[in-house]
Coordinates of N, CA and C in Angstrom, one line a residue:
X1 N -45.9 0.8 -50.4 CA -46.2 -0.1 -49.4 C -46.2 -1.6 -49.9
X2 N -46.7 -1.7 -51.1 CA -46.7 -3.0 -51.7 C -45.3 -3.6 -51.8
X3 N -44.4 -2.7 -52.0 CA -43.0 -3.2 -52.1 C -42.6 -3.7 -50.8
X4 N -43.0 -3.1 -49.7 CA -42.6 -3.5 -48.4 C -43.2 -4.9 -48.1
X5 N -44.5 -5.1 -48.5 CA -45.1 -6.4 -48.3 C -44.4 -7.5 -49.1
X6 N -44.0 -7.1 -50.3 CA -43.3 -8.1 -51.1 C -42.0 -8.5 -50.4
X7 N -41.3 -7.6 -49.9 CA -40.0 -7.9 -49.2 C -40.2 -8.7 -48.0
X8 N -41.3 -8.4 -47.3 CA -41.6 -9.3 -46.1 C -41.9 -10.7 -46.5
X9 N -42.7 -10.8 -47.6 CA -43.0 -12.2 -48.0 C -41.8 -12.9 -48.5
X10 N -40.9 -12.2 -49.2 CA -39.6 -12.8 -49.6 C -38.8 -13.2 -48.4
X11 N -38.8 -12.4 -47.4 CA -38.0 -12.7 -46.2 C -38.6 -13.9 -45.5
X12 N -39.9 -14.1 -45.5 CA -40.5 -15.2 -44.8 C -40.3 -16.5 -45.6
X13 N -40.1 -16.5 -46.9 CA -40.0 -17.7 -47.6 C -38.6 -18.3 -47.4
X14 N -38.5 -19.6 -47.4 CA -37.2 -20.2 -47.2 C -36.3 -20.0 -48.4
X15 N -35.0 -20.0 -48.1 CA -34.1 -19.8 -49.2 C -34.1 -21.0 -50.2
X16 N -34.2 -20.7 -51.4 CA -34.3 -21.7 -52.5 C -33.1 -21.5 -53.4
X17 N -32.5 -22.6 -53.8 CA -31.4 -22.5 -54.8 C -31.9 -23.0 -56.1
X18 N -31.4 -22.5 -57.1 CA -31.8 -22.9 -58.4 C -30.9 -24.1 -58.8
X19 N -31.5 -25.1 -59.4 CA -30.7 -26.2 -60.0 C -30.2 -25.8 -61.3
X20 N -29.2 -26.5 -61.8 CA -28.7 -26.1 -63.1 C -29.8 -26.4 -64.2
X21 N -30.8 -27.2 -63.8 CA -31.8 -27.5 -64.8 C -32.9 -26.3 -64.7
X22 N -32.7 -25.4 -63.8 CA -33.7 -24.3 -63.7 C -34.7 -24.5 -62.7
X23 N -34.9 -25.7 -62.2 CA -35.9 -26.0 -61.2 C -35.3 -25.5 -59.8
X24 N -36.1 -25.1 -59.0 CA -35.7 -24.7 -57.7 C -35.7 -25.8 -56.7
X25 N -34.7 -25.9 -55.9 CA -34.6 -27.0 -54.9 C -34.5 -26.4 -53.6
X26 N -35.0 -27.1 -52.6 CA -35.0 -26.7 -51.3 C -33.6 -26.9 -50.6
X27 N -33.0 -25.9 -50.0 CA -31.7 -26.1 -49.4 C -31.9 -26.8 -48.1
X28 N -31.1 -27.8 -47.8 CA -31.2 -28.5 -46.6 C -31.0 -27.6 -45.4
X29 N -31.8 -27.8 -44.4 CA -31.6 -26.9 -43.2 C -30.3 -27.3 -42.5
X30 N -29.7 -26.2 -41.9 CA -28.4 -26.4 -41.2 C -28.6 -27.2 -40.0
X31 N -27.7 -28.1 -39.7 CA -27.8 -28.9 -38.5 C -27.5 -28.0 -37.4
X32 N -28.1 -28.2 -36.3 CA -27.8 -27.4 -35.1 C -26.4 -27.5 -34.7
X33 N -25.8 -26.4 -34.3 CA -24.4 -26.5 -33.8 C -24.3 -27.3 -32.6
X34 N -23.1 -28.0 -32.5 CA -22.9 -28.8 -31.4 C -22.8 -28.0 -30.1
X35 N -23.4 -28.5 -29.1 CA -23.4 -27.8 -27.8 C -22.1 -27.9 -27.2
X36 N -21.4 -26.8 -26.9 CA -20.1 -26.9 -26.3 C -20.2 -26.9 -24.8
X37 N -19.6 -27.8 -24.1 CA -19.6 -27.9 -22.7 C -18.8 -26.8 -22.1
X38 N -19.4 -25.8 -21.4 CA -18.6 -24.7 -20.8 C -17.5 -25.2 -19.8
X39 N -17.7 -26.3 -19.2 CA -16.8 -26.7 -18.2 C -15.5 -27.3 -18.9
X40 N -15.6 -27.7 -20.1 CA -14.4 -28.2 -20.8 C -13.4 -27.1 -21.0
X41 N -13.9 -25.9 -21.3 CA -13.0 -24.8 -21.5 C -12.3 -24.4 -20.2
X42 N -13.1 -24.5 -19.1 CA -12.5 -24.2 -17.8 C -11.5 -25.3 -17.4
X43 N -11.8 -26.5 -17.7 CA -10.9 -27.6 -17.4 C -9.6 -27.4 -18.2
X44 N -9.7 -27.0 -19.4 CA -8.5 -26.8 -20.3 C -7.7 -25.6 -19.7
X45 N -8.3 -24.6 -19.2 CA -7.6 -23.5 -18.6 C -7.0 -23.9 -17.3
X46 N -7.7 -24.7 -16.5 CA -7.1 -25.2 -15.2 C -5.9 -26.1 -15.5
X47 N -5.9 -26.9 -16.5 CA -4.8 -27.7 -16.9 C -3.6 -26.9 -17.2
X48 N -3.9 -25.8 -18.0 CA -2.8 -24.9 -18.4 C -2.2 -24.2 -17.2
X49 N -3.1 -23.8 -16.3 CA -2.6 -23.1 -15.1 C -1.9 -24.0 -14.1
X50 N -2.3 -25.3 -14.1 CA -1.5 -26.3 -13.3 C -0.1 -26.5 -13.9
X51 N 0.0 -26.5 -15.2 CA 1.3 -26.6 -15.8 C 2.2 -25.4 -15.5
X52 N 1.6 -24.2 -15.5 CA 2.3 -23.0 -15.2 C 2.7 -23.0 -13.7
X53 N 1.8 -23.5 -12.9 CA 2.1 -23.5 -11.4 C 3.3 -24.5 -11.2
X54 N 3.2 -25.7 -11.9 CA 4.3 -26.7 -11.7 C 5.6 -26.1 -12.2
X55 N 5.6 -25.4 -13.3 CA 6.8 -24.8 -13.8 C 7.4 -23.7 -12.8
X56 N 6.5 -22.9 -12.3 CA 6.9 -21.9 -11.3 C 7.4 -22.5 -10.0
X57 N 6.8 -23.6 -9.6 CA 7.2 -24.3 -8.4 C 8.6 -24.9 -8.6
X58 N 8.8 -25.5 -9.8 CA 10.2 -26.0 -10.1 C 11.2 -24.9 -10.2
X59 N 10.8 -23.8 -10.8 CA 11.8 -22.7 -10.8 C 12.1 -22.2 -9.4
X60 N 11.1 -22.1 -8.6 CA 11.3 -21.6 -7.2 C 12.2 -22.6 -6.4
X61 N 12.0 -23.9 -6.6 CA 12.8 -24.9 -5.9 C 14.2 -24.8 -6.3
X62 N 14.4 -24.6 -7.6 CA 15.8 -24.5 -8.2 C 16.5 -23.2 -7.6
X63 N 15.7 -22.1 -7.6 CA 16.3 -20.9 -7.1 C 16.6 -21.0 -5.6
X64 N 15.7 -21.6 -4.9 CA 16.0 -21.8 -3.4 C 17.3 -22.7 -3.2
X65 N 17.4 -23.7 -4.0 CA 18.6 -24.6 -3.9 C 19.8 -23.8 -4.3
X66 N 19.7 -23.0 -5.4 CA 20.9 -22.2 -5.8 C 21.3 -21.2 -4.7
X67 N 20.3 -20.6 -4.1 CA 20.6 -19.7 -3.0 C 21.3 -20.4 -1.9
X68 N 20.8 -21.5 -1.5 CA 21.3 -22.3 -0.4 C 22.8 -22.7 -0.7
X69 N 23.1 -23.1 -1.9 CA 24.4 -23.4 -2.3 C 25.3 -22.2 -2.3
X70 N 24.8 -21.1 -2.8 CA 25.5 -19.8 -2.7 C 25.9 -19.4 -1.3
X71 N 24.9 -19.6 -0.4 CA 25.1 -19.2 1.0 C 26.2 -20.1 1.6
X72 N 26.1 -21.4 1.4 CA 27.1 -22.3 1.9 C 28.5 -22.1 1.3
X73 N 28.6 -21.8 0.0 CA 29.9 -21.5 -0.7 C 30.5 -20.2 -0.1
X74 N 29.6 -19.2 0.1 CA 30.1 -17.9 0.6 C 30.6 -18.1 2.1
X75 N 29.9 -18.9 2.9 CA 30.4 -19.1 4.2 C 31.7 -19.9 4.2
X76 N 31.8 -20.8 3.3 CA 33.1 -21.6 3.3 C 34.2 -20.7 2.8
X77 N 34.0 -19.9 1.8 CA 35.0 -18.9 1.4 C 35.4 -17.9 2.5
X78 N 34.4 -17.5 3.2 CA 34.7 -16.5 4.3 C 35.5 -17.2 5.4
X79 N 35.2 -18.4 5.7 CA 36.0 -19.2 6.7 C 37.4 -19.4 6.2
X80 N 37.6 -19.7 4.9 CA 38.9 -19.9 4.4 C 39.7 -18.6 4.4
X81 N 39.1 -17.5 4.0 CA 39.8 -16.2 4.0 C 40.2 -15.8 5.5
X82 N 39.3 -16.1 6.4 CA 39.6 -15.8 7.8 C 40.7 -16.6 8.3
X83 N 40.7 -17.9 8.0 CA 41.8 -18.7 8.4 C 43.1 -18.3 7.8
X84 N 43.1 -17.9 6.5 CA 44.3 -17.4 5.9 C 44.9 -16.1 6.5
X85 N 44.0 -15.2 6.8 CA 44.4 -13.9 7.5 C 44.9 -14.2 8.9
X86 N 44.3 -15.0 9.6 CA 44.7 -15.3 11.0 C 46.1 -16.0 10.9
X87 N 46.3 -17.0 10.1 CA 47.6 -17.7 9.9 C 48.7 -16.8 9.5
X88 N 48.4 -15.9 8.5 CA 49.4 -15.0 8.0 C 49.8 -14.0 9.0
X89 N 48.8 -13.4 9.7 CA 49.1 -12.4 10.7 C 49.9 -13.1 11.9
X90 N 49.5 -14.2 12.3 CA 50.2 -14.9 13.4 C 51.6 -15.3 13.0
X91 N 51.8 -15.7 11.8 CA 53.1 -16.0 11.4 C 54.1 -14.9 11.4
X92 N 53.6 -13.7 11.3 CA 54.4 -12.5 11.4 C 54.7 -12.1 12.9
X93 N 53.9 -12.5 13.8 CA 54.1 -12.3 15.2 C 55.0 -13.3 15.9
X94 N 55.1 -14.5 15.3 CA 55.9 -15.6 15.9 C 57.4 -15.2 16.1
X95 N 58.0 -14.6 15.1 CA 59.4 -14.2 15.4 C 59.6 -13.2 16.5
X96 N 58.6 -12.3 16.7 CA 58.7 -11.4 17.8 C 58.6 -12.2 19.1
X97 N 57.7 -13.1 19.2 CA 57.5 -13.9 20.4 C 58.8 -14.7 20.7
X98 N 59.4 -15.3 19.6 CA 60.6 -16.0 19.8 C 61.7 -15.1 20.3
X99 N 61.8 -13.9 19.8 CA 62.8 -12.9 20.3 C 62.6 -12.6 21.8
X100 N 61.4 -12.4 22.1 CA 61.1 -12.1 23.5 C 61.5 -13.3 24.4
X101 N 61.2 -14.5 24.0 CA 61.5 -15.7 24.8 C 63.1 -15.9 24.9
X102 N 63.8 -15.5 23.9 CA 65.2 -15.6 23.9 C 65.8 -14.5 24.9
X103 N 65.2 -13.3 24.8 CA 65.6 -12.2 25.8 C 65.3 -12.6 27.2
X104 N 64.2 -13.3 27.4 CA 63.8 -13.7 28.8 C 64.8 -14.8 29.3
X105 N 65.1 -15.7 28.4 CA 66.0 -16.8 28.9 C 67.4 -16.3 29.0
X106 N 67.8 -15.2 28.4 CA 69.1 -14.6 28.5 C 69.4 -14.1 29.9
X107 N 68.4 -13.8 30.7 CA 68.6 -13.3 32.0 C 68.8 -11.8 32.0
X108 N 69.5 -11.3 32.9 CA 69.8 -9.9 33.0 C 69.0 -9.2 34.1
X109 N 68.6 -8.0 34.0 CA 67.9 -7.3 34.9 C 66.6 -7.9 35.2
X110 N 66.2 -8.1 36.5 CA 65.0 -8.8 36.8 C 63.8 -8.0 36.4
X111 N 63.8 -6.7 36.5 CA 62.6 -5.9 36.2 C 62.4 -6.0 34.7
X112 N 63.5 -6.0 33.9 CA 63.3 -6.1 32.4 C 62.8 -7.4 32.0
X113 N 63.4 -8.5 32.7 CA 62.9 -9.8 32.4 C 61.5 -10.0 32.7
X114 N 61.0 -9.5 33.8 CA 59.6 -9.6 34.2 C 58.7 -8.8 33.2
X115 N 59.2 -7.7 32.8 CA 58.4 -6.9 31.8 C 58.3 -7.7 30.4
X116 N 59.4 -8.3 30.0 CA 59.4 -9.1 28.8 C 58.5 -10.3 28.9
X117 N 58.5 -10.9 30.1 CA 57.7 -12.1 30.3 C 56.2 -11.7 30.2
X118 N 55.9 -10.5 30.8 CA 54.5 -10.1 30.6 C 54.1 -9.8 29.2
X119 N 55.0 -9.2 28.4 CA 54.7 -9.0 27.0 C 54.6 -10.3 26.2
X120 N 55.5 -11.2 26.5 CA 55.4 -12.5 25.8 C 54.1 -13.3 26.2
X121 N 53.7 -13.2 27.4 CA 52.5 -13.8 27.9 C 51.3 -13.2 27.2
X122 N 51.3 -11.9 27.1 CA 50.2 -11.2 26.4 C 50.1 -11.6 24.9
X123 N 51.2 -11.7 24.3 CA 51.2 -12.1 22.8 C 50.7 -13.5 22.7
X124 N 51.1 -14.4 23.6 CA 50.6 -15.8 23.6 C 49.1 -15.9 23.9
X125 N 48.7 -15.0 24.8 CA 47.2 -15.0 25.1 C 46.4 -14.6 23.9
X126 N 46.9 -13.6 23.2 CA 46.2 -13.1 22.0 C 46.2 -14.2 20.9
X127 N 47.3 -14.8 20.7 CA 47.3 -15.9 19.7 C 46.4 -17.0 20.1
X128 N 46.3 -17.4 21.4 CA 45.4 -18.4 21.9 C 44.0 -18.0 21.7
X129 N 43.7 -16.7 21.9 CA 42.3 -16.2 21.8 C 41.7 -16.3 20.4
X130 N 42.6 -16.2 19.4 CA 42.1 -16.3 18.0 C 42.2 -17.8 17.5
X131 N 42.6 -18.7 18.3 CA 42.6 -20.1 17.9 C 43.9 -20.7 17.6
X132 N 45.0 -20.0 17.8 CA 46.3 -20.5 17.5 C 46.8 -21.3 18.7
X133 N 47.3 -22.5 18.5 CA 47.8 -23.4 19.6 C 49.2 -23.7 19.3
X134 N 49.9 -24.0 20.4 CA 51.3 -24.5 20.3 C 51.2 -26.0 20.0
X135 N 52.1 -26.4 19.1 CA 52.2 -27.8 18.7 C 52.9 -28.6 19.8
X136 N 52.3 -29.7 20.3 CA 52.9 -30.6 21.2 C 54.1 -31.2 20.6
X137 N 55.3 -31.0 21.2 CA 56.5 -31.6 20.6 C 57.1 -32.7 21.4
X138 N 56.4 -33.2 22.4 CA 56.9 -34.3 23.2 C 56.3 -35.6 22.7
X139 N 57.0 -36.6 22.9 CA 56.5 -38.0 22.5 C 57.2 -38.4 21.2
X140 N 56.4 -38.9 20.3 CA 57.0 -39.4 19.0 C 57.0 -38.3 18.0
X141 N 58.0 -38.5 17.1 CA 58.1 -37.5 16.0 C 57.0 -37.7 15.0
X142 N 56.4 -36.6 14.6 CA 55.3 -36.5 13.6 C 55.8 -35.6 12.5
X143 N 56.1 -36.1 11.3 CA 56.6 -35.2 10.2 C 55.5 -34.2 9.8
X144 N 54.3 -34.4 10.1 CA 53.3 -33.4 9.7 C 53.3 -32.2 10.7
X145 N 53.8 -32.4 11.9 CA 53.8 -31.3 12.9 C 55.3 -30.8 13.2
X146 N 56.2 -31.7 13.0 CA 57.6 -31.4 13.5 C 58.5 -31.4 12.3
X147 N 59.6 -30.6 12.5 CA 60.7 -30.5 11.5 C 61.9 -30.9 12.3
X148 N 62.5 -32.1 11.9 CA 63.7 -32.6 12.5 C 64.9 -31.9 12.1
X149 N 65.6 -31.2 13.0 CA 66.8 -30.4 12.7 C 68.0 -31.3 13.0
X150 N 68.0 -32.0 14.1 CA 69.1 -32.8 14.5 C 68.7 -34.2 14.8
X151 N 69.5 -35.2 14.4 CA 69.2 -36.6 14.7 C 70.4 -37.1 15.6
X152 N 70.0 -37.7 16.7 CA 71.0 -38.3 17.6 C 70.8 -39.8 17.7
X153 N 71.9 -40.5 18.0 CA 71.8 -41.9 18.3 C 71.9 -42.1 19.8
X154 N 70.8 -42.6 20.4 CA 70.8 -42.9 21.8 C 70.0 -44.1 22.0
X155 N 70.7 -45.3 22.3 CA 70.0 -46.5 22.5 C 69.0 -46.6 23.7
X156 N 69.2 -45.6 24.6 CA 68.3 -45.6 25.8 C 66.9 -45.0 25.5
X157 N 66.8 -44.2 24.4 CA 65.6 -43.6 24.0 C 64.8 -44.4 22.9
X158 N 63.5 -44.3 22.9 CA 62.8 -45.0 21.9 C 63.0 -44.4 20.5
X159 N 62.9 -45.2 19.5 CA 63.1 -44.7 18.1 C 62.1 -43.6 17.7
X160 N 62.5 -42.6 17.0 CA 61.7 -41.5 16.5 C 61.0 -40.7 17.7
X161 N 61.7 -40.6 18.8 CA 61.2 -39.8 19.9 C 61.8 -38.4 19.9
X162 N 61.0 -37.5 20.2 CA 61.5 -36.1 20.3 C 62.3 -35.9 21.6
X163 N 63.5 -35.5 21.4 CA 64.4 -35.3 22.6 C 64.4 -33.9 23.1
X164 N 64.4 -32.9 22.2 CA 64.4 -31.5 22.6 C 63.7 -30.7 21.6
X165 N 63.1 -29.6 22.1 CA 62.4 -28.6 21.2 C 63.3 -27.5 21.0
X166 N 63.7 -27.2 19.7 CA 64.6 -26.1 19.4 C 63.9 -24.9 19.1
X167 N 62.7 -25.0 18.6 CA 61.8 -23.8 18.3 C 60.4 -24.3 18.3
X168 N 59.5 -23.6 19.0 CA 58.1 -24.0 19.2 C 57.4 -23.9 17.8
X169 N 56.5 -24.8 17.6 CA 55.6 -24.8 16.5 C 54.2 -24.4 16.8
X170 N 53.5 -23.8 15.9 CA 52.1 -23.4 16.1 C 51.2 -23.8 15.0
X171 N 49.9 -24.0 15.3 CA 48.9 -24.4 14.3 C 47.7 -23.6 14.6
X172 N 46.9 -23.4 13.5 CA 45.6 -22.8 13.6 C 44.6 -23.9 13.2
X173 N 43.7 -24.3 14.1 CA 42.8 -25.4 13.9 C 43.7 -26.6 13.6
X174 N 43.6 -27.2 12.4 CA 44.4 -28.3 12.0 C 45.5 -28.0 11.0
X175 N 45.7 -26.7 10.8 CA 46.7 -26.3 9.8 C 47.9 -25.7 10.5
X176 N 49.1 -26.2 10.1 CA 50.3 -25.8 10.7 C 50.7 -24.5 10.2
X177 N 51.0 -23.5 11.1 CA 51.5 -22.2 10.7 C 53.1 -22.3 10.6
X178 N 53.6 -23.0 11.7 CA 55.1 -23.2 11.7 C 55.3 -24.5 12.4
X179 N 56.1 -25.4 11.7 CA 56.5 -26.7 12.3 C 57.4 -26.5 13.5
X180 N 57.2 -27.3 14.5 CA 58.1 -27.3 15.6 C 59.5 -27.9 15.2
X181 N 60.5 -27.2 15.5 CA 61.9 -27.6 15.1 C 62.4 -28.4 16.3
X182 N 62.7 -29.7 16.1 CA 63.1 -30.6 17.2 C 64.3 -31.4 16.9
X183 N 64.8 -32.0 18.0 CA 66.0 -32.9 18.0 C 65.3 -34.3 18.2
X184 N 65.7 -35.2 17.3 CA 65.0 -36.6 17.3 C 66.0 -37.6 17.5
X185 N 65.7 -38.6 18.3 CA 66.5 -39.8 18.6 C 66.2 -40.9 17.6
X186 N 67.3 -41.5 17.0 CA 67.1 -42.6 16.1 C 67.3 -43.9 16.8

């Protein structure tokens, strides 16, 4: 029991260090720890979260812009492909339409001519329904729309005027499928 009392007494006495001289010196008491403001830690976390939020918002805005660009690019490519297919398909039907018009103008049996006229009109209506238009070949010569096959000298006609349409031309929107072949006065 006495040992227990000694230990209690030793525990209650302040820690003493020995000097090199052998004398015991009192150890300075520890300074109290600085009080940490708990809101500072939360403020630091909030700042970090704000940075993360800002980075995520930036990433979201970039992704939204990228998607919008993708959507526009895809729509543009789809329109270009559609225009190509329409022009290519129509270009293959134009010789058939020309042949029908030649057969109609050749005359012959009235019933056959009437039937051919109906077929030619149906093909023209289908071409018109998909946006294909006949090129206007009257008026002045336009090298972007017309192909001059024959040049004539006629002083009574204005210069560069279309005199006669030799073959009809067609366009899809503003793109020429086939130039109109014309006779031009110089």
